[in-house]
GROMACS .gro file of C-alpha atoms in nm:
model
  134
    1UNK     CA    1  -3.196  -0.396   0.653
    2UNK     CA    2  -2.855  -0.269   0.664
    3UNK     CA    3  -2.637  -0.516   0.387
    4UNK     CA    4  -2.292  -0.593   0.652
    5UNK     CA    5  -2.007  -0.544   0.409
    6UNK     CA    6  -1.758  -0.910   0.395
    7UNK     CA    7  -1.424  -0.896   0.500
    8UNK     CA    8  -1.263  -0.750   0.147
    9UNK     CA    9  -1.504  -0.520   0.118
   10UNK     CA   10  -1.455  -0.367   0.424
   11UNK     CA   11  -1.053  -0.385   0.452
   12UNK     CA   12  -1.032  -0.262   0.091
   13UNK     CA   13  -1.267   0.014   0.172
   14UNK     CA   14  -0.991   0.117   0.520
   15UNK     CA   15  -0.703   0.137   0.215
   16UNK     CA   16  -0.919   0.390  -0.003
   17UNK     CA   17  -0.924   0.561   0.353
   18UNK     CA   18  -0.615   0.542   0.470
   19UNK     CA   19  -0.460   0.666   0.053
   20UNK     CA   20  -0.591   1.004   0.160
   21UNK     CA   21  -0.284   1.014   0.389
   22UNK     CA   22  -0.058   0.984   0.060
   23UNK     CA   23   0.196   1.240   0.040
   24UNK     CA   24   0.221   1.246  -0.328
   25UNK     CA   25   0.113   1.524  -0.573
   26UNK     CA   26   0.116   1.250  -0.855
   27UNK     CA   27  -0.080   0.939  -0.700
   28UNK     CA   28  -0.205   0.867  -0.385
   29UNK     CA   29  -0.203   0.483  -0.279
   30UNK     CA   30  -0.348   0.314   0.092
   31UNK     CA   31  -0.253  -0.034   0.211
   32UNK     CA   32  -0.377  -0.252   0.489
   33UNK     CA   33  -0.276  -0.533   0.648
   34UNK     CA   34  -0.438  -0.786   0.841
   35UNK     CA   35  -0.353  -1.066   1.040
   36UNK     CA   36  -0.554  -1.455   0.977
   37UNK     CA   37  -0.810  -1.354   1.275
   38UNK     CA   38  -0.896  -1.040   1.097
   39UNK     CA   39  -0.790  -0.788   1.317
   40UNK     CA   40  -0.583  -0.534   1.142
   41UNK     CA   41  -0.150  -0.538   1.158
   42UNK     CA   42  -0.080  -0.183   1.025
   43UNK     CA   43  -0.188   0.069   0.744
   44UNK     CA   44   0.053   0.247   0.516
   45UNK     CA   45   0.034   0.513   0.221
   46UNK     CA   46   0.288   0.647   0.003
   47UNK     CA   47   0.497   0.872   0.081
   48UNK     CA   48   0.868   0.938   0.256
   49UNK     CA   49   0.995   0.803   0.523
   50UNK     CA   50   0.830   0.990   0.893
   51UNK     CA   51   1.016   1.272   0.963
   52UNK     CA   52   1.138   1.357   0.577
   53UNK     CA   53   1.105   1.531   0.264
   54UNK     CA   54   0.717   1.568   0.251
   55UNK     CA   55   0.626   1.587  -0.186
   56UNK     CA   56   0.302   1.788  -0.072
   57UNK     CA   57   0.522   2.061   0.029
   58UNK     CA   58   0.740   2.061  -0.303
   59UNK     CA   59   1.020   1.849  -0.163
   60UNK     CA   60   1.035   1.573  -0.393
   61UNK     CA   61   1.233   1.633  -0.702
   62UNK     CA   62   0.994   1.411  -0.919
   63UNK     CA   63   0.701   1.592  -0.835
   64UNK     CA   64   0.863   1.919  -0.918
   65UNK     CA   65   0.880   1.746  -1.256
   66UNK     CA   66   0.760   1.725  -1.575
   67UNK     CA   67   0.912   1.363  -1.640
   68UNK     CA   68   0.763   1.168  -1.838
   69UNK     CA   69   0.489   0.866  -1.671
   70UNK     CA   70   0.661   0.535  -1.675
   71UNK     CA   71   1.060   0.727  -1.627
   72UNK     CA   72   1.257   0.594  -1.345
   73UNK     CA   73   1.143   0.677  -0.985
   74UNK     CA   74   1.460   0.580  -0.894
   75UNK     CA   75   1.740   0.775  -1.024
   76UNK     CA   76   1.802   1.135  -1.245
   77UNK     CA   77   1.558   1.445  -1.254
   78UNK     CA   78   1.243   1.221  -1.204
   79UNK     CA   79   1.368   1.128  -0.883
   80UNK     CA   80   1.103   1.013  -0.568
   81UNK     CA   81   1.129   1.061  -0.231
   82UNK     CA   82   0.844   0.811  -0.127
   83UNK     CA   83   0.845   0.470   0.008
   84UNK     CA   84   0.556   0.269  -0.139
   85UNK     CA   85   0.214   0.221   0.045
   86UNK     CA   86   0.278  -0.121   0.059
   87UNK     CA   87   0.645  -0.086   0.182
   88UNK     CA   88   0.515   0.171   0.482
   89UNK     CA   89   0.317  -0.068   0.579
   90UNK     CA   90   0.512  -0.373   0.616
   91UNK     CA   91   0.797  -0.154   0.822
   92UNK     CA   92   0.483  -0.036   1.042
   93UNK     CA   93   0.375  -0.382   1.116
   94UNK     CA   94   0.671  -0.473   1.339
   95UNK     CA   95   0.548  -0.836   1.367
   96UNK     CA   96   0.629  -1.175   1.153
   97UNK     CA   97   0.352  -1.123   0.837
   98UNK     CA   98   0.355  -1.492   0.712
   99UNK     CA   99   0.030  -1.573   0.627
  100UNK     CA  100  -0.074  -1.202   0.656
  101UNK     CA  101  -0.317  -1.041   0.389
  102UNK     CA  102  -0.245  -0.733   0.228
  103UNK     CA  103  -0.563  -0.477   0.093
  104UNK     CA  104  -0.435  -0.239  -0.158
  105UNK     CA  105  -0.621   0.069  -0.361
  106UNK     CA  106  -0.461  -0.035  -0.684
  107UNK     CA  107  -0.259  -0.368  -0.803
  108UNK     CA  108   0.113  -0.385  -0.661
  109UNK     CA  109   0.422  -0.284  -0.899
  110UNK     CA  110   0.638  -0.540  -0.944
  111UNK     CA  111   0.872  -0.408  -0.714
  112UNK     CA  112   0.632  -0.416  -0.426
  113UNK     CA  113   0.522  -0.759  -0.557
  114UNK     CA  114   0.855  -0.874  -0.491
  115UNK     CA  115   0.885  -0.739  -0.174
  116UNK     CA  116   0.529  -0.921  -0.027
  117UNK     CA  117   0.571  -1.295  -0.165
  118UNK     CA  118   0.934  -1.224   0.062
  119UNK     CA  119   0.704  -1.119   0.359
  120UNK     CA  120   0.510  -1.446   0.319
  121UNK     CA  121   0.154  -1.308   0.285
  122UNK     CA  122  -0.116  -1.540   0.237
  123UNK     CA  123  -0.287  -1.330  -0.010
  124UNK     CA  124  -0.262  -0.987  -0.136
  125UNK     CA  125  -0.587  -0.820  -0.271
  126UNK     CA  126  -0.710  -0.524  -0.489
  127UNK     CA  127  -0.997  -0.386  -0.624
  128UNK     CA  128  -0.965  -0.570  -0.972
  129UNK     CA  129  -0.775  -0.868  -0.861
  130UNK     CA  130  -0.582  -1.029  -0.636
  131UNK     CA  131  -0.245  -1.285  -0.547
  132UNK     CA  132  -0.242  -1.573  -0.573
  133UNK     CA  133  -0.559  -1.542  -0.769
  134UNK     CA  134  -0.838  -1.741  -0.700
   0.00000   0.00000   0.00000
């Protein structure tokens, strides 16, 4: 018989889906978020904002790089064009999150981190972890 996958196994395995989407030559990252009856808000993956630069096609400064990992995304030559996965996907959602949950490919910068307790998820889980953990 056929094992049914549970709810975090299944949502987490939509955000390694929906990563392929990522328009990033460096990293690609999918997030999904679902409301408390299960049924799913929005997805988002990295990359610019719809309609912009697209890093894929060589339009991001930082992946034109050779910066250094760990040097500012924000400002000088290692530059980036792309909104977070989890920051596409709370601008796709277009509804009040509070007590949302949040599936991610990989755990959430602190940035991002920020940016979700402010949203008022319930939870917020990755492979390897998860907020508040359990």
């Amino acid at each position: 018989m056929y094992p049914r996958p549970d709810w975090r196994d299944y949502f987490l395995d939509i955000a390694a889906a929906v990563k392929g989407r990522g328009d990033c030559l460096r990293r690609q990252v999918g997030a999904v978020l679902v409301r408390p009856d299960q049924t799913i808000a929005s997805t988002g993956y990295n990359g610019a904002w719809r309609g912009g630069p697209s890093c894929l096609a060589g339009e991001c400064p930082r992946g034109r790089s050779d910066v250094e990992h760990g040097s500012s995304y924000d400002t000088g030559p290692g530059a980036c064009i792309a909104l977070h996965a989890e920051q596409n996907c709370l601008l796709f959602a277009r509804e009040d999150t509070t007590g949302f949950t949040m599936y991610l490919t990989t755990a959430p910068c602190d940035g991002c981190m920020k940016l979700l307790r402010g949203a008022r998820l319930r939870a917020v889980v990755w492979p390897d972890g998860r907020w508040p953990s359990a």
